Amino acid sequence: MPPRSPFTPSRAVQGSDASYEEPTFPSPGMPSPVGYSEIYDPDLKAQVDLECEAPKEVQVVPIDSAAFLNLNTNATTRGDAQAYVELNELLGSTWQQTARWAGYEENLNTGTGQWSPSHVSYLTFKSLIQLRKVMSTGAVILDLNASNLSTVAEKVVDGLLDKNEIRPSERDNLLRALLMRRSQSAGPVVTASGDIEMQMFSVSKKRDGADNIEGSVVLSGVLDSLEKPVVAFVRLTDSMVMESVLESSVPVRFFFILVGPGESGIDYSESGRAMGALMADWVFCLEAYLAETEKDLTNAIADFMDCSIVIPPTEIQDQGMLQPIISFQKKMLQDRLRPSDTRLAFGDRVKVEKAPEPPREDPLARTGVPFGGMINDIKRRYRHYISDYTDAANPQVLAAIIFIYFAALSPAITFGGLLADKTEKMMGVSELMVSTSIQGVIFCLIAAQPVLVIGFSGPLLVFEEAFYAFCKSQGLEYIVGRIWVGMWLIVIVFIIVAVEGSFLVRFISRFTQEIFSILISLIFIYETFNKLIKIFKTHPLILNYDHLNATADNPFHPVMKEHVEVHPDGNVTIREMEVERAYPNTALLSMCLMFGCFFIAFFLRKFKNGQFLPGWLRRLIGDFGVPIAIFFMIAVDINIDDAYTQKLVVPKGIQVTDPKVRGWFINPMGEKKPFPVWMMAASCVPALLVFILIFLESQITTLIVSKPERKMMKGSGFHFDLLLLVTMGGISSIFGVPWLSAATVRSVTHANALTVMSKGPKPEIEKVLEQRISGIFVAILVGASIFMEPILKMIPMTALFGIFLYMGITSLSGVQMWDRMLLLITPKKYHPSDAYATLVSTMRMHLFTLIQLICLAVLWFVKMSNFSLALPFVLILTVPLRMALTGRVFTVKEMKCLDADDAKVTFEEEPDEDVYNESPLP
């Protein structure tokens, strides 16, 4: 069998879980790992290294002048600091230093106690794969404020315990192991000026110098007291000189810890060397220095692997056979420089003349011409109108249609049922489905951004409930009043679009969005339990109930009573009123259906980002979590036929929810009685309030979908789409159907479903299939679903309230204000590494949160009072409040940290990431 090449594969494929055979040789100059059976002669290995080594000489790596380092990007300088790395392996009860890096690698021969000559690191493919895999599950602590190793060790152990990576019984053993004594050899010579003297390859050119030296400590080894391997990565806020941590007085910036049982299948020695090589690489070191999340670190490892070279396990006859590899590597390193990435360019390192890119057209820029913004929207988009249909010839569009259909149908059924409950069946499922279908088709045919999905939303439901309560208290016809609100909506939107008022969305910051988002979530949660309490009051848990006729077709038939109304003019109106009576087991079954629907939908959402099943199947199940939960509760309810539950009211065919009280056309002058003239004029006030809601959600949704990172090339339509959406809503009021807005979650999901990703270890977005066909077909299918009346009428209302609870609770995730509210009762040592928690003092952060909580309390008071109709107006007052806080109560820097628009676009959902977090409103 031919000898194996000493050059080992080091390139990996992202996300690969393939297993690889153990390497047939150990690390240079290092002791064999536990269980390693091959006989290893360190003296012979050192001799081989000397024979393969290029001519070398002792070089000094200065901190204040150019560094004699290798020309590739495996250099030791990050641009602001020179990297020095030490690897310590756990041997018995001692941490033994076995390798060190200052650009190149030196290994300790444990037999002779001598350091090997400097050489380029060669790593095993398996070690990089294992390293990247364990990094995705370990504890990552960024910007830790610590000045000694014991503090770092305690934070690491607590972090692993919080993530359930170790058991409580393992905590003390792990902490004791991390603090074991260190056996260090003679360190590198550090000159009086602070320079590190090591044996380096001589090169003919110099690289930029670094202002200072920062060290990285890698701790790796076998600890059999642990149940499984654990990993931790720590970045200190400030580099600190720690006694007995490094062999020289070099300030430490990074710690990496990898320990675990010997039978875990991980080669701790090789994985430790792999991490040491990574920390010595200036590009990875820079990414680690700038990393904000765990994902940034795993991406940096993938980038390192992308620029590494795989050498097949074939025999290398002579060194000349390696010459082509050098040329190939130089080309890869030139590509790695990425001149456009300003973070990687320091001083004269990158000098690439590149023509400046033309500035992107700002769709919110004001032209000063009436309707100028709308005209630009039309010019920008309509030149692509033909391609909006030809680009739909892609199988991915068909998949998006099927997926978005269910994503749009579920909220239409849920909100339709809740709307019927809030408005006493004046509007319901049928009206909402018809409105969603017809307006959706029209919108997709002529809108400037057809990727948006329009539909009903939580804020509009809150307004409809408040407006219905107002009309009922004033003795006004709610369905007629909506017509005049709709007419005023058209007037308002024409004025706003004429003066290019869409630019006002720039002033609606996270401060306002998050307050409103949490308010809607709390309303959802409150209404769910309020409804459940009403069910328990209507169907109390008592010993005896009215006798039911089991032989009747419907033993739970409603009790109808006549209600006589005498009007001042002498007219008498007789109405049949449904009187609910108490039924046994109804309350308990309703509670089980509600919580069951909630927990199934919530579990499937978490399952989507879990680890079981293939990713595509897991995401498929998670995306259809809501309809799965509803259908499951239908099956449960059907099988319990001896208990009564309230069902969704759905008429047969295309009929209104309650044909006895209204039709498809509403008389603007009044249905049952004349509508007051004063209210026709006063309707401008509620019209302004509902316009605020539609403006908020639609414009913010357009901002999210049209972010430059999504690479949409055909433009957006802030002005024209707002005009189209509100005008359709105003006209639809005549037919008594709900107003609609751009639905954030559904629109973001639609855009993601149409996104084409590149292949490879680090997929990047290539394009978005911007077309109109998917939206048109989804709207048609939603409208056709009204004929599913036999299925829809079997849905228990309490199951829909479970979805209501699901929307309220899940909408809290990803809201920074909610995270900061939890920090009010969280010890400081557990605060996240986000800018709002690290760059702003804790008391100032809590003050900002308390101000938002006061605003939330005021909005809740308005919602629960008789002035609930004024809720959107009070909400808008938070915009000038936020502007007043800047510079007076909080500095500009603090506001940037606390109120920055730092929501990240998510193209492909990964573990622990959720596209729903992009939604500012539920």
PDB file of N, CA and C in Angstrom, residues 137-201:
ATOM      1  N   THR A 137     -23.338  24.310  17.807  1.00  0.00           N
ATOM      2  CA  THR A 137     -24.114  23.923  18.991  1.00  0.00           C
ATOM      3  C   THR A 137     -23.497  24.398  20.292  1.00  0.00           C
ATOM      4  N   GLY A 138     -22.296  24.974  20.237  1.00  0.00           N
ATOM      5  CA  GLY A 138     -21.610  25.355  21.457  1.00  0.00           C
ATOM      6  C   GLY A 138     -22.060  26.686  22.012  1.00  0.00           C
ATOM      7  N   ALA A 139     -21.388  27.088  23.085  1.00  0.00           N
ATOM      8  CA  ALA A 139     -21.661  28.373  23.731  1.00  0.00           C
ATOM      9  C   ALA A 139     -20.737  29.431  23.123  1.00  0.00           C
ATOM     10  N   VAL A 140     -21.319  30.460  22.573  1.00  0.00           N
ATOM     11  CA  VAL A 140     -20.559  31.567  21.992  1.00  0.00           C
ATOM     12  C   VAL A 140     -20.809  32.801  22.861  1.00  0.00           C
ATOM     13  N   ILE A 141     -19.748  33.316  23.442  1.00  0.00           N
ATOM     14  CA  ILE A 141     -19.846  34.480  24.335  1.00  0.00           C
ATOM     15  C   ILE A 141     -19.024  35.588  23.701  1.00  0.00           C
ATOM     16  N   LEU A 142     -19.706  36.612  23.247  1.00  0.00           N
ATOM     17  CA  LEU A 142     -19.048  37.712  22.564  1.00  0.00           C
ATOM     18  C   LEU A 142     -18.996  38.937  23.470  1.00  0.00           C
ATOM     19  N   ASP A 143     -17.848  39.608  23.445  1.00  0.00           N
ATOM     20  CA  ASP A 143     -17.636  40.843  24.204  1.00  0.00           C
ATOM     21  C   ASP A 143     -17.809  40.604  25.703  1.00  0.00           C
ATOM     22  N   LEU A 144     -17.084  39.624  26.199  1.00  0.00           N
ATOM     23  CA  LEU A 144     -17.085  39.334  27.635  1.00  0.00           C
ATOM     24  C   LEU A 144     -16.105  40.257  28.341  1.00  0.00           C
ATOM     25  N   ASN A 145     -16.549  40.826  29.439  1.00  0.00           N
ATOM     26  CA  ASN A 145     -15.699  41.712  30.235  1.00  0.00           C
ATOM     27  C   ASN A 145     -15.040  40.874  31.328  1.00  0.00           C
ATOM     28  N   ALA A 146     -13.813  40.429  31.088  1.00  0.00           N
ATOM     29  CA  ALA A 146     -13.111  39.577  32.045  1.00  0.00           C
ATOM     30  C   ALA A 146     -11.637  39.926  32.024  1.00  0.00           C
ATOM     31  N   SER A 147     -10.995  39.756  33.182  1.00  0.00           N
ATOM     32  CA  SER A 147      -9.570  40.092  33.300  1.00  0.00           C
ATOM     33  C   SER A 147      -8.728  38.915  33.758  1.00  0.00           C
ATOM     34  N   ASN A 148      -9.352  37.742  33.992  1.00  0.00           N
ATOM     35  CA  ASN A 148      -8.578  36.585  34.418  1.00  0.00           C
ATOM     36  C   ASN A 148      -9.242  35.328  33.883  1.00  0.00           C
ATOM     37  N   LEU A 149      -8.502  34.240  33.919  1.00  0.00           N
ATOM     38  CA  LEU A 149      -8.974  32.981  33.345  1.00  0.00           C
ATOM     39  C   LEU A 149     -10.134  32.397  34.141  1.00  0.00           C
ATOM     40  N   SER A 150     -10.132  32.577  35.450  1.00  0.00           N
ATOM     41  CA  SER A 150     -11.212  32.000  36.255  1.00  0.00           C
ATOM     42  C   SER A 150     -12.566  32.577  35.883  1.00  0.00           C
ATOM     43  N   THR A 151     -12.607  33.899  35.613  1.00  0.00           N
ATOM     44  CA  THR A 151     -13.870  34.523  35.192  1.00  0.00           C
ATOM     45  C   THR A 151     -14.329  33.959  33.859  1.00  0.00           C
ATOM     46  N   VAL A 152     -13.383  33.812  32.928  1.00  0.00           N
ATOM     47  CA  VAL A 152     -13.727  33.253  31.623  1.00  0.00           C
ATOM     48  C   VAL A 152     -14.254  31.833  31.781  1.00  0.00           C
ATOM     49  N   ALA A 153     -13.576  31.028  32.594  1.00  0.00           N
ATOM     50  CA  ALA A 153     -13.981  29.637  32.777  1.00  0.00           C
ATOM     51  C   ALA A 153     -15.384  29.548  33.380  1.00  0.00           C
ATOM     52  N   GLU A 154     -15.680  30.387  34.375  1.00  0.00           N
ATOM     53  CA  GLU A 154     -17.000  30.364  34.994  1.00  0.00           C
ATOM     54  C   GLU A 154     -18.084  30.757  33.995  1.00  0.00           C
ATOM     55  N   LYS A 155     -17.822  31.783  33.184  1.00  0.00           N
ATOM     56  CA  LYS A 155     -18.796  32.195  32.177  1.00  0.00           C
ATOM     57  C   LYS A 155     -19.026  31.089  31.159  1.00  0.00           C
ATOM     58  N   VAL A 156     -17.949  30.414  30.768  1.00  0.00           N
ATOM     59  CA  VAL A 156     -18.067  29.336  29.793  1.00  0.00           C
ATOM     60  C   VAL A 156     -18.912  28.198  30.359  1.00  0.00           C
ATOM     61  N   VAL A 157     -18.618  27.801  31.584  1.00  0.00           N
ATOM     62  CA  VAL A 157     -19.353  26.688  32.200  1.00  0.00           C
ATOM     63  C   VAL A 157     -20.825  27.055  32.374  1.00  0.00           C
ATOM     64  N   ASP A 158     -21.096  28.279  32.819  1.00  0.00           N
ATOM     65  CA  ASP A 158     -22.488  28.713  32.986  1.00  0.00           C
ATOM     66  C   ASP A 158     -23.198  28.781  31.642  1.00  0.00           C
ATOM     67  N   GLY A 159     -22.487  29.241  30.600  1.00  0.00           N
ATOM     68  CA  GLY A 159     -23.092  29.299  29.279  1.00  0.00           C
ATOM     69  C   GLY A 159     -23.436  27.930  28.743  1.00  0.00           C
ATOM     70  N   LEU A 160     -22.550  26.964  28.946  1.00  0.00           N
ATOM     71  CA  LEU A 160     -22.831  25.598  28.508  1.00  0.00           C
ATOM     72  C   LEU A 160     -23.978  24.988  29.304  1.00  0.00           C
ATOM     73  N   LEU A 161     -24.051  25.325  30.577  1.00  0.00           N
ATOM     74  CA  LEU A 161     -25.141  24.818  31.406  1.00  0.00           C
ATOM     75  C   LEU A 161     -26.476  25.402  30.974  1.00  0.00           C
ATOM     76  N   ASP A 162     -26.495  26.695  30.630  1.00  0.00           N
ATOM     77  CA  ASP A 162     -27.731  27.346  30.178  1.00  0.00           C
ATOM     78  C   ASP A 162     -28.232  26.742  28.875  1.00  0.00           C
ATOM     79  N   LYS A 163     -27.310  26.316  28.011  1.00  0.00           N
ATOM     80  CA  LYS A 163     -27.701  25.733  26.727  1.00  0.00           C
ATOM     81  C   LYS A 163     -27.916  24.225  26.826  1.00  0.00           C
ATOM     82  N   ASN A 164     -27.884  23.696  28.053  1.00  0.00           N
ATOM     83  CA  ASN A 164     -28.089  22.263  28.300  1.00  0.00           C
ATOM     84  C   ASN A 164     -27.049  21.407  27.578  1.00  0.00           C
ATOM     85  N   GLU A 165     -25.866  21.965  27.368  1.00  0.00           N
ATOM     86  CA  GLU A 165     -24.785  21.204  26.754  1.00  0.00           C
ATOM     87  C   GLU A 165     -24.090  20.318  27.797  1.00  0.00           C
ATOM     88  N   ILE A 166     -24.173  20.705  29.061  1.00  0.00           N
ATOM     89  CA  ILE A 166     -23.628  19.889  30.134  1.00  0.00           C
ATOM     90  C   ILE A 166     -24.695  19.731  31.208  1.00  0.00           C
ATOM     91  N   ARG A 167     -24.559  18.692  31.986  1.00  0.00           N
ATOM     92  CA  ARG A 167     -25.473  18.470  33.102  1.00  0.00           C
ATOM     93  C   ARG A 167     -24.996  19.244  34.330  1.00  0.00           C
ATOM     94  N   PRO A 168     -25.888  19.592  35.247  1.00  0.00           N
ATOM     95  CA  PRO A 168     -25.452  20.318  36.451  1.00  0.00           C
ATOM     96  C   PRO A 168     -24.371  19.569  37.224  1.00  0.00           C
ATOM     97  N   SER A 169     -24.419  18.232  37.198  1.00  0.00           N
ATOM     98  CA  SER A 169     -23.413  17.457  37.925  1.00  0.00           C
ATOM     99  C   SER A 169     -22.034  17.542  37.282  1.00  0.00           C
ATOM    100  N   GLU A 170     -21.979  17.957  36.015  1.00  0.00           N
ATOM    101  CA  GLU A 170     -20.699  18.036  35.307  1.00  0.00           C
ATOM    102  C   GLU A 170     -20.048  19.404  35.443  1.00  0.00           C
ATOM    103  N   ARG A 171     -20.776  20.367  35.994  1.00  0.00           N
ATOM    104  CA  ARG A 171     -20.281  21.745  36.031  1.00  0.00           C
ATOM    105  C   ARG A 171     -18.958  21.865  36.771  1.00  0.00           C
ATOM    106  N   ASP A 172     -18.916  21.357  37.981  1.00  0.00           N
ATOM    107  CA  ASP A 172     -17.710  21.524  38.811  1.00  0.00           C
ATOM    108  C   ASP A 172     -16.506  20.817  38.198  1.00  0.00           C
ATOM    109  N   ASN A 173     -16.713  19.612  37.661  1.00  0.00           N
ATOM    110  CA  ASN A 173     -15.595  18.889  37.051  1.00  0.00           C
ATOM    111  C   ASN A 173     -15.033  19.637  35.855  1.00  0.00           C
ATOM    112  N   LEU A 174     -15.928  20.203  35.039  1.00  0.00           N
ATOM    113  CA  LEU A 174     -15.464  20.951  33.871  1.00  0.00           C
ATOM    114  C   LEU A 174     -14.727  22.216  34.294  1.00  0.00           C
ATOM    115  N   LEU A 175     -15.263  22.920  35.291  1.00  0.00           N
ATOM    116  CA  LEU A 175     -14.607  24.137  35.769  1.00  0.00           C
ATOM    117  C   LEU A 175     -13.227  23.807  36.348  1.00  0.00           C
ATOM    118  N   ARG A 176     -13.141  22.714  37.089  1.00  0.00           N
ATOM    119  CA  ARG A 176     -11.864  22.318  37.669  1.00  0.00           C
ATOM    120  C   ARG A 176     -10.856  21.972  36.572  1.00  0.00           C
ATOM    121  N   ALA A 177     -11.330  21.318  35.521  1.00  0.00           N
ATOM    122  CA  ALA A 177     -10.432  20.948  34.424  1.00  0.00           C
ATOM    123  C   ALA A 177      -9.915  22.174  33.689  1.00  0.00           C
ATOM    124  N   LEU A 178     -10.765  23.161  33.474  1.00  0.00           N
ATOM    125  CA  LEU A 178     -10.340  24.364  32.754  1.00  0.00           C
ATOM    126  C   LEU A 178      -9.304  25.159  33.541  1.00  0.00           C
ATOM    127  N   LEU A 179      -9.329  25.034  34.850  1.00  0.00           N
ATOM    128  CA  LEU A 179      -8.409  25.806  35.684  1.00  0.00           C
ATOM    129  C   LEU A 179      -7.194  24.992  36.130  1.00  0.00           C
ATOM    130  N   MET A 180      -6.985  23.807  35.522  1.00  0.00           N
ATOM    131  CA  MET A 180      -5.804  23.015  35.871  1.00  0.00           C
ATOM    132  C   MET A 180      -4.535  23.765  35.482  1.00  0.00           C
ATOM    133  N   ARG A 181      -3.428  23.378  36.132  1.00  0.00           N
ATOM    134  CA  ARG A 181      -2.169  24.084  35.892  1.00  0.00           C
ATOM    135  C   ARG A 181      -1.697  23.877  34.462  1.00  0.00           C
ATOM    136  N   ARG A 182      -0.883  24.807  34.000  1.00  0.00           N
ATOM    137  CA  ARG A 182      -0.396  24.800  32.637  1.00  0.00           C
ATOM    138  C   ARG A 182       1.101  24.552  32.620  1.00  0.00           C
ATOM    139  N   SER A 183       1.504  23.614  31.765  1.00  0.00           N
ATOM    140  CA  SER A 183       2.926  23.313  31.592  1.00  0.00           C
ATOM    141  C   SER A 183       3.355  23.916  30.265  1.00  0.00           C
ATOM    142  N   GLN A 184       4.146  24.984  30.358  1.00  0.00           N
ATOM    143  CA  GLN A 184       4.521  25.710  29.150  1.00  0.00           C
ATOM    144  C   GLN A 184       6.019  25.613  28.939  1.00  0.00           C
ATOM    145  N   SER A 185       6.390  25.500  27.686  1.00  0.00           N
ATOM    146  CA  SER A 185       7.798  25.445  27.321  1.00  0.00           C
ATOM    147  C   SER A 185       8.342  26.850  27.204  1.00  0.00           C
ATOM    148  N   ALA A 186       9.576  26.919  26.821  1.00  0.00           N
ATOM    149  CA  ALA A 186      10.164  28.239  26.589  1.00  0.00           C
ATOM    150  C   ALA A 186       9.424  28.921  25.463  1.00  0.00           C
ATOM    151  N   GLY A 187       8.901  30.055  25.747  1.00  0.00           N
ATOM    152  CA  GLY A 187       8.076  30.742  24.773  1.00  0.00           C
ATOM    153  C   GLY A 187       8.893  31.430  23.704  1.00  0.00           C
ATOM    154  N   PRO A 188       8.228  31.997  22.744  1.00  0.00           N
ATOM    155  CA  PRO A 188       8.931  32.744  21.711  1.00  0.00           C
ATOM    156  C   PRO A 188       9.588  33.974  22.314  1.00  0.00           C
ATOM    157  N   VAL A 189      10.673  34.354  21.720  1.00  0.00           N
ATOM    158  CA  VAL A 189      11.401  35.516  22.226  1.00  0.00           C
ATOM    159  C   VAL A 189      10.589  36.764  21.962  1.00  0.00           C
ATOM    160  N   VAL A 190      10.329  37.521  23.025  1.00  0.00           N
ATOM    161  CA  VAL A 190       9.630  38.798  22.897  1.00  0.00           C
ATOM    162  C   VAL A 190      10.640  39.891  23.163  1.00  0.00           C
ATOM    163  N   THR A 191      10.899  40.709  22.163  1.00  0.00           N
ATOM    164  CA  THR A 191      11.909  41.752  22.285  1.00  0.00           C
ATOM    165  C   THR A 191      11.417  42.850  23.199  1.00  0.00           C
ATOM    166  N   ALA A 192      12.306  43.776  23.498  1.00  0.00           N
ATOM    167  CA  ALA A 192      11.971  44.883  24.407  1.00  0.00           C
ATOM    168  C   ALA A 192      10.839  45.733  23.861  1.00  0.00           C
ATOM    169  N   SER A 193      10.730  45.785  22.539  1.00  0.00           N
ATOM    170  CA  SER A 193       9.662  46.598  21.928  1.00  0.00           C
ATOM    171  C   SER A 193       8.349  45.845  21.828  1.00  0.00           C
ATOM    172  N   GLY A 194       8.344  44.582  22.266  1.00  0.00           N
ATOM    173  CA  GLY A 194       7.101  43.811  22.231  1.00  0.00           C
ATOM    174  C   GLY A 194       6.970  42.932  21.009  1.00  0.00           C
ATOM    175  N   ASP A 195       8.040  42.837  20.168  1.00  0.00           N
ATOM    176  CA  ASP A 195       7.969  42.026  18.968  1.00  0.00           C
ATOM    177  C   ASP A 195       8.128  40.548  19.317  1.00  0.00           C
ATOM    178  N   ILE A 196       7.515  39.677  18.528  1.00  0.00           N
ATOM    179  CA  ILE A 196       7.639  38.237  18.713  1.00  0.00           C
ATOM    180  C   ILE A 196       8.676  37.708  17.729  1.00  0.00           C
ATOM    181  N   GLU A 197       9.652  36.961  18.254  1.00  0.00           N
ATOM    182  CA  GLU A 197      10.690  36.405  17.409  1.00  0.00           C
ATOM    183  C   GLU A 197      10.425  34.922  17.215  1.00  0.00           C
ATOM    184  N   MET A 198      10.183  34.530  15.969  1.00  0.00           N
ATOM    185  CA  MET A 198       9.938  33.126  15.660  1.00  0.00           C
ATOM    186  C   MET A 198      10.667  32.777  14.380  1.00  0.00           C
ATOM    187  N   GLN A 199      10.805  31.467  14.115  1.00  0.00           N
ATOM    188  CA  GLN A 199      11.426  31.033  12.875  1.00  0.00           C
ATOM    189  C   GLN A 199      10.385  31.127  11.767  1.00  0.00           C
ATOM    190  N   MET A 200      10.699  31.915  10.731  1.00  0.00           N
ATOM    191  CA  MET A 200       9.750  32.162   9.648  1.00  0.00           C
ATOM    192  C   MET A 200      10.407  31.895   8.307  1.00  0.00           C
ATOM    193  N   PHE A 201       9.602  31.589   7.315  1.00  0.00           N
ATOM    194  CA  PHE A 201      10.094  31.574   5.956  1.00  0.00           C
ATOM    195  C   PHE A 201      10.485  32.990   5.574  1.00  0.00           C
TER     196      PHE A 201
END
